[in-house]
Amino acid sequence: MAEKQALKKRNRSVSPAPQALWERTTGGRLLTNEAGCHAWLKEKDFGRVIGGRLAKSDPLFADLAAGGFVRDRMDLDGLAAKWRTRNGHLDQGPGLHILVLTLRCNHKCLYCQSSAAGVGAKKTDMPLKTALRSVDFAFSSPNPAITIEFQGGEPLLNWEVLRAVTKYARKKAAAAKKDLKLALVSNFTLMTEEKARFLLENEVSLCTSLDGPADLHNRNRVYSSGNSHAGAVKWIKYFRKRYAVQVPEYRVFKPSALLTVSRYSLSRHKEIIDEYAGLGFGDIFIRPLSPIGYAKTLWEKIGCTPAEFSDFYAKCLDYIIELNRRGVAIREKMAAMMLEKILNFREPGYLDARCPCGAAIGQIAYNYNGDLYTCDEGRMVGWEGDDIFRMGNVFTSTFKQALSSPAARACSLSSNLEAQPDCARCLRPRSIRGKPWNWRLMFSPGNAA
């Protein structure tokens, strides 16, 4: 009996490729595999495939073979080339370099993950010497494209250093013949016409925080000196107006905004999305609050469970799709990036979702004192007293030493999902809004499940 079953498997017209997965969907099945390919099959076609009844002359056979679903028709050279292209960043070195210009901030956001210090705090600004050395360190990366992102606290509180570093980095990039992008993450309340003009003329892209309508935004982002929402919106409109009329001397970037979802956001998905659409944003990035910094202390009050966030996210997607059908062009960035990975097999540059993740090998965070961390979240954990993600210091470590540090190695190893036993097979049932989301191992090497 066992011999007959083995013979039957060998005689199948389609011998499924290893580690293919399927999920039941409305009207059929979604197939995926380790090659990053997918296929939608009707139930009857799916039955023919796993039953070995799909003839090699059938057009579906050719489609499945091209997608790496047929074991004896695998285009290994082609699939390897796709993997090489998608994972080319692994040979480039870190491209994103986050400079924490100060820990000081003029806000007291409920969820502050940076655990920012007050405006009057001492010895929490990055000195110019440290900032310039950080830029030199960033340009030690072999990556041909360098992005320097100014963060805080509120980086505009250390304006003179920000200004000097911007000029120095531009000269450094010209000498090194590297592509340089500069970015500023700010709450905008300290922005002035003079600062705005300098940032625009030096092609610094701008990002702020926007948590939704004024009452929700101001509840999350407490600003004792005024209206945080009004300050952000004022400069969002200013920079959007400047973006609309480009000048030949320099490129003006469209301003962007980041949303942080707290418990207060959960019942207001339409208002939040309408706020973004009304201000002309083409994207909204719906991301959950992380239990780091002040958010960890207030988690019971402002945090939400994974199930609550999933329900909120699904409602947001439904509403965004509804708006698009009405002609309002707005997209959810996480969904867009995941679709880019799934449908086009391209890496969209989102470091958190890479494999291995972008910690150390894709980005480095530079604390105000020159300490090097695998990422900005790692720096925040260090602020809380655990320096597990610290890689060194710009004055005492070489680039090679930092990237070879235990912290960098551990992050790369632990986030390489392809090498994790628990991630080799997706067997655990999941659900979104009560609907089944069950992935099952379809075929293991050598035999069908």
Tab-separated table of C-alpha atoms in Angstrom:
chain	number	residue	atom	x	y	z
A	1	MET	CA	0.000	0.000	0.000
A	2	ALA	CA	2.807	2.423	0.922
A	3	GLU	CA	4.622	1.616	-2.352
A	4	LYS	CA	1.474	2.394	-4.385
A	5	GLN	CA	1.046	5.722	-2.628
A	6	ALA	CA	4.692	6.617	-3.261
A	7	LEU	CA	4.346	5.654	-6.935
A	8	LYS	CA	1.194	7.742	-7.227
A	9	LYS	CA	3.077	10.778	-5.896
A	10	ARG	CA	5.933	10.287	-8.333
A	11	ASN	CA	3.504	10.078	-11.251
A	12	ARG	CA	1.712	13.318	-10.450
A	13	SER	CA	1.781	15.872	-13.287
A	14	VAL	CA	2.543	18.611	-10.742
A	15	SER	CA	5.068	17.891	-8.034
A	16	PRO	CA	4.580	20.787	-5.580
A	17	ALA	CA	7.576	22.842	-4.565
A	18	PRO	CA	8.679	22.672	-0.922
A	19	GLN	CA	7.339	25.025	1.731
A	20	ALA	CA	4.338	26.238	-0.260
A	21	LEU	CA	1.489	27.642	1.812
A	22	TRP	CA	-2.162	28.213	1.154
A	23	GLU	CA	-5.005	30.149	2.695
A	24	ARG	CA	-8.689	29.759	1.974
A	25	THR	CA	-10.188	32.963	0.578
A	26	THR	CA	-13.550	33.940	-0.824
A	27	GLY	CA	-13.996	31.910	-3.977
A	28	GLY	CA	-10.722	30.015	-3.869
A	29	ARG	CA	-7.230	29.765	-2.457
A	30	LEU	CA	-4.214	32.025	-2.141
A	31	LEU	CA	-0.917	30.187	-2.628
A	32	THR	CA	2.437	31.588	-1.552
A	33	ASN	CA	5.946	30.152	-1.417
A	34	GLU	CA	9.443	30.901	-0.169
A	35	ALA	CA	10.366	32.396	-3.519
A	36	GLY	CA	8.076	35.337	-2.778
A	37	CYS	CA	5.548	34.368	-5.430
A	38	HIS	CA	1.801	33.987	-5.078
A	39	ALA	CA	-1.097	32.579	-7.081
A	40	TRP	CA	-4.883	32.801	-6.780
A	41	LEU	CA	-6.633	29.520	-7.569
A	42	LYS	CA	-10.280	28.616	-7.790
A	43	GLU	CA	-11.254	25.704	-5.557
A	44	LYS	CA	-11.585	23.313	-8.490
A	45	ASP	CA	-8.123	24.250	-9.790
A	46	PHE	CA	-6.665	23.964	-6.316
A	47	GLY	CA	-8.153	20.484	-6.061
A	48	ARG	CA	-6.581	19.527	-9.378
A	49	VAL	CA	-3.165	20.775	-8.220
A	50	ILE	CA	-2.978	18.953	-4.897
A	51	GLY	CA	-4.688	15.905	-6.393
A	52	GLY	CA	-2.075	15.592	-9.134
A	53	ARG	CA	-4.643	16.022	-11.912
A	54	LEU	CA	-3.235	19.156	-13.554
A	55	ALA	CA	-1.851	18.282	-16.985
A	56	LYS	CA	1.458	19.771	-18.069
A	57	SER	CA	-0.247	21.119	-21.172
A	58	ASP	CA	-2.645	23.186	-19.070
A	59	PRO	CA	-1.818	26.967	-19.116
A	60	LEU	CA	-2.173	26.966	-15.336
A	61	PHE	CA	0.744	24.531	-15.131
A	62	ALA	CA	2.999	27.025	-16.924
A	63	ASP	CA	1.870	29.857	-14.631
A	64	LEU	CA	2.558	27.824	-11.493
A	65	ALA	CA	5.919	26.702	-12.827
A	66	ALA	CA	6.926	30.296	-13.549
A	67	GLY	CA	6.011	31.193	-9.978
A	68	GLY	CA	8.163	28.484	-8.432
A	69	PHE	CA	5.286	26.200	-7.441
A	70	VAL	CA	6.375	23.124	-9.415
A	71	ARG	CA	9.248	21.184	-7.908
A	72	ASP	CA	10.809	19.849	-11.117
A	73	ARG	CA	10.343	23.109	-13.048
A	74	MET	CA	12.087	25.487	-10.628
A	75	ASP	CA	13.992	28.303	-12.359
A	76	LEU	CA	16.646	28.408	-9.653
A	77	ASP	CA	18.805	30.977	-11.442
A	78	GLY	CA	15.844	33.302	-11.932
A	79	LEU	CA	14.608	32.898	-8.370
A	80	ALA	CA	18.121	33.449	-7.029
A	81	ALA	CA	18.395	36.646	-9.067
A	82	LYS	CA	15.127	37.900	-7.540
A	83	TRP	CA	16.382	37.172	-4.050
A	84	ARG	CA	19.696	38.843	-4.801
A	85	THR	CA	17.960	41.990	-6.031
A	86	ARG	CA	15.553	42.148	-3.113
A	87	ASN	CA	18.277	41.585	-0.526
A	88	GLY	CA	20.924	43.769	-2.140
A	89	HIS	CA	20.783	46.118	0.851
A	90	LEU	CA	22.500	43.484	2.990
A	91	ASP	CA	25.805	44.246	1.231
A	92	GLN	CA	25.480	48.030	1.370
A	93	GLY	CA	25.808	48.888	5.038
A	94	PRO	CA	23.557	51.176	7.084
A	95	GLY	CA	22.008	53.998	5.084
A	96	LEU	CA	19.845	55.663	7.745
A	97	HIS	CA	21.688	57.613	10.448
A	98	ILE	CA	19.538	59.148	13.188
A	99	LEU	CA	21.136	62.041	15.073
A	100	VAL	CA	19.483	62.814	18.398
A	101	LEU	CA	20.359	66.493	18.595
A	102	THR	CA	18.800	66.939	22.033
A	103	LEU	CA	16.740	65.179	24.644
A	104	ARG	CA	14.989	68.452	25.468
A	105	CYS	CA	11.442	69.021	24.299
A	106	ASN	CA	8.760	71.692	24.746
A	107	HIS	CA	5.998	69.045	24.743
A	108	LYS	CA	4.929	66.521	27.368
A	109	CYS	CA	3.343	63.896	25.161
A	110	LEU	CA	1.542	61.185	27.125
A	111	TYR	CA	3.156	58.414	25.113
A	112	CYS	CA	6.632	59.921	24.642
A	113	GLN	CA	8.889	56.990	23.795
A	114	SER	CA	12.038	59.106	23.969
A	115	SER	CA	11.357	60.004	27.602
A	116	ALA	CA	12.283	63.562	26.652
A	117	ALA	CA	13.665	66.051	29.161
A	118	GLY	CA	12.277	69.508	29.883
A	119	VAL	CA	13.340	72.589	27.948
A	120	GLY	CA	15.593	73.699	30.811
A	121	ALA	CA	17.475	70.411	31.164
A	122	LYS	CA	21.271	70.660	31.200
A	123	LYS	CA	23.857	68.651	29.267
A	124	THR	CA	21.280	66.959	27.054
A	125	ASP	CA	22.139	68.691	23.744
A	126	MET	CA	24.488	67.132	21.231
A	127	PRO	CA	27.651	69.306	21.087
A	128	LEU	CA	28.837	70.446	17.650
A	129	LYS	CA	32.019	68.363	17.963
A	130	THR	CA	29.959	65.229	18.608
A	131	ALA	CA	27.557	66.051	15.787
A	132	LEU	CA	30.359	66.525	13.237
A	133	ARG	CA	32.053	63.334	14.374
A	134	SER	CA	28.719	61.531	13.993
A	135	VAL	CA	28.476	62.724	10.397
A	136	ASP	CA	32.017	61.480	9.728
A	137	PHE	CA	31.050	58.138	11.244
A	138	ALA	CA	27.917	57.936	9.081
A	139	PHE	CA	29.975	58.500	5.933
A	140	SER	CA	32.178	55.559	6.953
A	141	SER	CA	29.324	53.339	5.824
A	142	PRO	CA	29.969	51.758	2.415
A	143	ASN	CA	26.385	52.573	1.442
A	144	PRO	CA	26.371	54.926	-1.582
A	145	ALA	CA	23.215	56.632	-0.267
A	146	ILE	CA	23.218	58.216	3.180
A	147	THR	CA	20.184	59.626	4.994
A	148	ILE	CA	20.783	61.765	8.076
A	149	GLU	CA	17.664	62.279	10.141
A	150	PHE	CA	17.522	64.911	12.878
A	151	GLN	CA	15.485	63.842	15.889
A	152	GLY	CA	15.036	64.690	19.567
A	153	GLY	CA	13.431	65.614	21.902
A	154	GLU	CA	12.655	68.572	19.732
A	155	PRO	CA	15.665	69.044	17.413
A	156	LEU	CA	14.846	72.704	16.722
A	157	LEU	CA	15.915	73.423	20.312
A	158	ASN	CA	19.492	72.767	19.137
A	159	TRP	CA	19.142	74.860	16.007
A	160	GLU	CA	22.708	76.120	15.607
A	161	VAL	CA	24.109	72.588	15.651
A	162	LEU	CA	21.410	71.409	13.229
A	163	ARG	CA	22.308	74.280	10.905
A	164	ALA	CA	26.058	73.597	11.070
A	165	VAL	CA	25.645	69.855	10.559
A	166	THR	CA	23.421	70.400	7.520
A	167	LYS	CA	26.096	72.469	5.791
A	168	TYR	CA	28.892	70.097	6.826
A	169	ALA	CA	27.020	67.006	5.629
A	170	ARG	CA	26.344	68.589	2.229
A	171	LYS	CA	30.057	69.335	1.750
A	172	LYS	CA	30.966	65.853	2.964
A	173	ALA	CA	28.578	64.229	0.485
A	174	ALA	CA	29.975	66.247	-2.413
A	175	ALA	CA	33.531	65.239	-1.530
A	176	ALA	CA	32.603	61.575	-0.989
A	177	LYS	CA	30.367	61.549	-4.096
A	178	LYS	CA	27.528	59.985	-2.153
A	179	ASP	CA	23.813	60.610	-2.443
A	180	LEU	CA	22.753	62.463	0.718
A	181	LYS	CA	19.237	62.948	2.032
A	182	LEU	CA	18.521	65.110	5.059
A	183	ALA	CA	15.355	64.840	7.134
A	184	LEU	CA	13.922	66.596	10.171
A	185	VAL	CA	11.324	65.195	12.573
A	186	SER	CA	9.804	68.089	14.528
A	187	ASN	CA	6.611	69.139	16.271
A	188	PHE	CA	6.924	72.446	14.298
A	189	THR	CA	5.992	74.675	17.252
A	190	LEU	CA	9.447	76.316	17.199
A	191	MET	CA	9.495	76.760	13.430
A	192	THR	CA	10.059	80.265	12.041
A	193	GLU	CA	10.203	81.745	8.561
A	194	GLU	CA	13.987	81.986	8.828
A	195	LYS	CA	14.390	78.351	9.859
A	196	ALA	CA	11.909	77.207	7.242
A	197	ARG	CA	13.791	79.063	4.513
A	198	PHE	CA	17.113	77.484	5.522
A	199	LEU	CA	15.601	73.982	5.612
A	200	LEU	CA	13.956	74.422	2.234
A	201	GLU	CA	17.073	75.840	0.580
A	202	ASN	CA	19.153	72.931	1.897
A	203	GLU	CA	16.610	70.320	0.747
A	204	VAL	CA	15.751	68.967	4.189
A	205	SER	CA	12.575	66.897	4.100
A	206	LEU	CA	10.151	67.592	6.928
A	207	CYS	CA	7.979	65.355	9.074
A	208	THR	CA	5.782	66.161	12.044
A	209	SER	CA	3.299	64.354	14.274
A	210	LEU	CA	-0.430	64.469	13.684
A	211	ASP	CA	-2.680	62.276	15.807
A	212	GLY	CA	-5.987	63.415	14.316
A	213	PRO	CA	-8.454	66.231	15.053
A	214	ALA	CA	-7.383	69.015	17.407
A	215	ASP	CA	-8.943	67.634	20.588
A	216	LEU	CA	-7.419	64.176	20.103
A	217	HIS	CA	-4.027	65.492	19.036
A	218	ASN	CA	-3.813	67.933	21.938
A	219	ARG	CA	-4.912	65.285	24.418
A	220	ASN	CA	-2.012	63.055	23.368
A	221	ARG	CA	0.541	65.773	22.700
A	222	VAL	CA	0.401	68.132	25.647
A	223	TYR	CA	1.886	71.572	24.973
A	224	SER	CA	1.614	74.023	27.843
A	225	SER	CA	2.716	77.019	25.755
A	226	GLY	CA	-0.048	76.820	23.184
A	227	ASN	CA	-2.067	74.645	20.830
A	228	SER	CA	0.083	71.789	19.518
A	229	HIS	CA	-2.377	70.865	16.768
A	230	ALA	CA	-2.659	74.443	15.503
A	231	GLY	CA	1.120	74.815	15.368
A	232	ALA	CA	1.567	71.595	13.416
A	233	VAL	CA	-1.249	72.347	10.961
A	234	LYS	CA	0.001	75.900	10.347
A	235	TRP	CA	3.371	74.663	9.121
A	236	ILE	CA	1.974	71.639	7.314
A	237	LYS	CA	-0.049	74.059	5.188
A	238	TYR	CA	2.947	76.371	4.791
A	239	PHE	CA	5.244	73.625	3.496
A	240	ARG	CA	2.522	72.129	1.303
A	241	LYS	CA	2.079	75.536	-0.317
A	242	ARG	CA	5.813	75.804	-0.935
A	243	TYR	CA	5.860	72.253	-2.332
A	244	ALA	CA	3.114	73.133	-4.815
A	245	VAL	CA	5.310	75.785	-6.453
A	246	GLN	CA	8.755	74.311	-7.126
A	247	VAL	CA	11.713	76.585	-7.766
A	248	PRO	CA	14.745	75.838	-9.969
A	249	GLU	CA	17.330	76.526	-7.239
A	250	TYR	CA	16.403	73.599	-4.974
A	251	ARG	CA	13.910	70.785	-4.599
A	252	VAL	CA	11.042	71.264	-2.135
A	253	PHE	CA	9.724	68.092	-0.522
A	254	LYS	CA	6.115	67.445	0.406
A	255	PRO	CA	5.755	67.478	4.227
A	256	SER	CA	4.726	64.235	5.921
A	257	ALA	CA	3.211	63.329	9.270
A	258	LEU	CA	3.263	60.424	11.692
A	259	LEU	CA	0.226	59.079	13.518
A	260	THR	CA	0.531	57.375	16.893
A	261	VAL	CA	-2.462	55.228	17.842
A	262	SER	CA	-3.354	55.361	21.512
A	263	ARG	CA	-6.429	54.028	23.268
A	264	TYR	CA	-8.055	57.402	22.657
A	265	SER	CA	-7.797	56.818	18.892
A	266	LEU	CA	-9.692	53.536	18.728
A	267	SER	CA	-13.210	54.932	18.315
A	268	ARG	CA	-12.240	57.731	15.925
A	269	HIS	CA	-10.796	56.105	12.835
A	270	LYS	CA	-12.925	58.104	10.366
A	271	GLU	CA	-12.120	61.449	11.985
A	272	ILE	CA	-8.386	60.687	11.993
A	273	ILE	CA	-8.326	59.675	8.333
A	274	ASP	CA	-10.519	62.638	7.360
A	275	GLU	CA	-8.039	64.942	9.113
A	276	TYR	CA	-5.176	63.583	6.994
A	277	ALA	CA	-7.186	63.651	3.778
A	278	GLY	CA	-8.438	67.159	4.506
A	279	LEU	CA	-4.868	68.430	4.865
A	280	GLY	CA	-3.938	66.931	1.518
A	281	PHE	CA	-1.875	63.979	2.716
A	282	GLY	CA	-1.734	61.104	0.252
A	283	ASP	CA	-0.547	58.676	2.939
A	284	ILE	CA	-1.351	57.764	6.494
A	285	PHE	CA	0.849	55.373	8.458
A	286	ILE	CA	-1.276	53.546	11.017
A	287	ARG	CA	1.134	52.181	13.603
A	288	PRO	CA	0.532	50.984	17.150
A	289	LEU	CA	1.931	52.590	20.253
A	290	SER	CA	4.985	50.808	21.684
A	291	PRO	CA	5.375	50.274	25.456
A	292	ILE	CA	8.611	52.266	25.676
A	293	GLY	CA	9.411	55.374	27.703
A	294	TYR	CA	6.461	57.239	29.226
A	295	ALA	CA	4.064	55.019	27.277
A	296	LYS	CA	5.240	52.029	29.302
A	297	THR	CA	4.346	53.762	32.571
A	298	LEU	CA	0.867	54.760	31.337
A	299	TRP	CA	0.198	51.626	29.299
A	300	GLU	CA	-2.936	50.585	31.199
A	301	LYS	CA	-4.447	53.990	30.460
A	302	ILE	CA	-3.326	54.761	26.906
A	303	GLY	CA	-2.206	51.424	25.434
A	304	CYS	CA	-4.301	48.888	23.539
A	305	THR	CA	-4.223	45.155	23.016
A	306	PRO	CA	-3.155	43.563	19.715
A	307	ALA	CA	-6.770	42.557	19.094
A	308	GLU	CA	-7.981	46.123	19.666
A	309	PHE	CA	-5.368	47.548	17.326
A	310	SER	CA	-6.136	44.917	14.660
A	311	ASP	CA	-9.812	45.828	14.790
A	312	PHE	CA	-8.956	49.540	14.524
A	313	TYR	CA	-6.578	48.902	11.631
A	314	ALA	CA	-9.164	46.859	9.730
A	315	LYS	CA	-11.747	49.626	10.148
A	316	CYS	CA	-9.223	52.158	8.879
A	317	LEU	CA	-8.510	50.071	5.782
A	318	ASP	CA	-12.220	49.673	5.071
A	319	TYR	CA	-12.735	53.436	5.310
A	320	ILE	CA	-9.663	54.234	3.191
A	321	ILE	CA	-10.939	51.901	0.467
A	322	GLU	CA	-14.332	53.606	0.701
A	323	LEU	CA	-12.696	57.027	0.298
A	324	ASN	CA	-10.679	55.841	-2.694
A	325	ARG	CA	-13.870	54.651	-4.356
A	326	ARG	CA	-15.262	58.150	-3.849
A	327	GLY	CA	-12.230	59.639	-5.581
A	328	VAL	CA	-10.248	60.656	-2.478
A	329	ALA	CA	-6.657	59.540	-3.103
A	330	ILE	CA	-5.162	58.340	0.184
A	331	ARG	CA	-3.428	55.096	1.061
A	332	GLU	CA	-2.282	53.321	4.212
A	333	LYS	CA	1.503	53.089	4.124
A	334	MET	CA	1.944	49.771	5.929
A	335	ALA	CA	-0.476	48.055	3.561
A	336	ALA	CA	1.210	49.691	0.566
A	337	MET	CA	4.644	48.506	1.710
A	338	MET	CA	3.448	44.975	2.379
A	339	LEU	CA	1.810	44.815	-1.043
A	340	GLU	CA	5.046	46.044	-2.608
A	341	LYS	CA	6.857	43.143	-0.959
A	342	ILE	CA	4.173	40.584	-1.794
A	343	LEU	CA	3.106	41.561	-5.305
A	344	ASN	CA	6.295	43.046	-6.722
A	345	PHE	CA	8.850	41.202	-4.591
A	346	ARG	CA	10.648	44.492	-3.944
A	347	GLU	CA	12.007	45.881	-0.702
A	348	PRO	CA	10.219	49.207	-0.003
A	349	GLY	CA	12.877	50.376	2.443
A	350	TYR	CA	10.896	49.923	5.652
A	351	LEU	CA	13.661	48.785	7.992
A	352	ASP	CA	11.365	47.363	10.676
A	353	ALA	CA	9.944	44.776	8.264
A	354	ARG	CA	13.167	43.585	6.702
A	355	CYS	CA	14.605	40.142	7.288
A	356	PRO	CA	16.965	40.533	9.068
A	357	CYS	CA	15.565	43.803	10.379
A	358	GLY	CA	17.355	47.076	9.745
A	359	ALA	CA	18.855	47.366	13.228
A	360	ALA	CA	22.594	48.141	12.834
A	361	ILE	CA	22.858	46.778	9.280
A	362	GLY	CA	20.319	49.301	7.951
A	363	GLN	CA	20.395	52.120	10.452
A	364	ILE	CA	22.363	53.554	13.370
A	365	ALA	CA	21.081	55.886	16.084
A	366	TYR	CA	23.518	58.449	17.481
A	367	ASN	CA	22.669	59.605	20.991
A	368	TYR	CA	23.352	63.206	22.042
A	369	ASN	CA	26.607	62.059	23.731
A	370	GLY	CA	27.868	60.086	20.713
A	371	ASP	CA	26.766	56.657	21.894
A	372	LEU	CA	25.844	54.346	19.025
A	373	TYR	CA	22.712	52.183	19.076
A	374	THR	CA	21.302	49.611	16.691
A	375	CYS	CA	18.183	51.742	16.209
A	376	ASP	CA	16.302	54.590	17.824
A	377	GLU	CA	14.139	52.172	19.813
A	378	GLY	CA	17.339	50.595	21.128
A	379	ARG	CA	18.472	54.038	22.262
A	380	MET	CA	15.169	54.489	24.085
A	381	VAL	CA	15.647	51.177	25.871
A	382	GLY	CA	19.118	52.394	26.830
A	383	TRP	CA	17.617	55.551	28.316
A	384	GLU	CA	15.548	53.303	30.589
A	385	GLY	CA	18.749	51.755	31.946
A	386	ASP	CA	19.397	48.731	29.729
A	387	ASP	CA	22.213	49.311	27.225
A	388	ILE	CA	21.776	45.944	25.514
A	389	PHE	CA	21.493	47.683	22.105
A	390	ARG	CA	24.526	49.954	22.492
A	391	MET	CA	27.223	49.324	19.857
A	392	GLY	CA	29.897	51.809	20.944
A	393	ASN	CA	30.663	55.519	20.727
A	394	VAL	CA	31.710	57.726	17.815
A	395	PHE	CA	34.895	58.789	19.635
A	396	THR	CA	36.063	55.355	20.797
A	397	SER	CA	34.734	52.900	18.182
A	398	THR	CA	35.551	52.349	14.549
A	399	PHE	CA	32.792	51.633	12.068
A	400	LYS	CA	33.907	47.999	11.822
A	401	GLN	CA	33.950	47.579	15.599
A	402	ALA	CA	30.416	48.955	15.939
A	403	LEU	CA	28.989	46.747	13.202
A	404	SER	CA	30.800	43.722	14.675
A	405	SER	CA	29.578	44.403	18.221
A	406	PRO	CA	27.529	41.813	20.127
A	407	ALA	CA	24.475	44.095	19.929
A	408	ALA	CA	24.646	44.333	16.122
A	409	ARG	CA	25.253	40.610	15.729
A	410	ALA	CA	22.441	39.667	18.102
A	411	CYS	CA	19.898	41.870	16.305
A	412	SER	CA	20.793	40.434	12.904
A	413	LEU	CA	20.738	36.863	14.133
A	414	SER	CA	17.518	37.092	16.122
A	415	SER	CA	15.582	38.907	13.372
A	416	ASN	CA	16.580	36.535	10.570
A	417	LEU	CA	13.240	34.747	10.421
A	418	GLU	CA	14.401	32.252	7.818
A	419	ALA	CA	16.684	30.729	10.448
A	420	GLN	CA	14.115	30.653	13.268
A	421	PRO	CA	12.570	27.220	13.959
A	422	ASP	CA	9.286	28.772	15.095
A	423	CYS	CA	8.996	30.773	11.853
A	424	ALA	CA	9.723	27.899	9.485
A	425	ARG	CA	6.110	26.773	9.614
A	426	CYS	CA	3.124	29.037	10.129
A	427	LEU	CA	0.789	26.706	12.001
A	428	ARG	CA	-0.727	28.942	14.662
A	429	PRO	CA	-4.322	30.071	13.972
A	430	ARG	CA	-4.924	33.788	13.923
A	431	SER	CA	-7.972	35.986	13.496
A	432	ILE	CA	-8.798	39.537	12.500
A	433	ARG	CA	-12.177	40.910	13.552
A	434	GLY	CA	-13.402	37.378	14.246
A	435	LYS	CA	-12.584	36.119	10.749
A	436	PRO	CA	-10.268	33.101	10.401
A	437	TRP	CA	-6.731	33.802	9.226
A	438	ASN	CA	-5.288	30.318	9.126
A	439	TRP	CA	-2.026	29.597	7.342
A	440	ARG	CA	-1.162	25.933	6.955
A	441	LEU	CA	1.910	24.183	5.715
A	442	MET	CA	0.939	22.883	2.337
A	443	PHE	CA	3.907	20.836	1.329
A	444	SER	CA	7.073	19.923	3.187
A	445	PRO	CA	10.155	18.766	1.277
A	446	GLY	CA	9.533	15.387	-0.289
A	447	ASN	CA	5.879	14.842	0.472
A	448	ALA	CA	2.522	16.563	0.646
A	449	ALA	CA	1.072	17.499	4.033
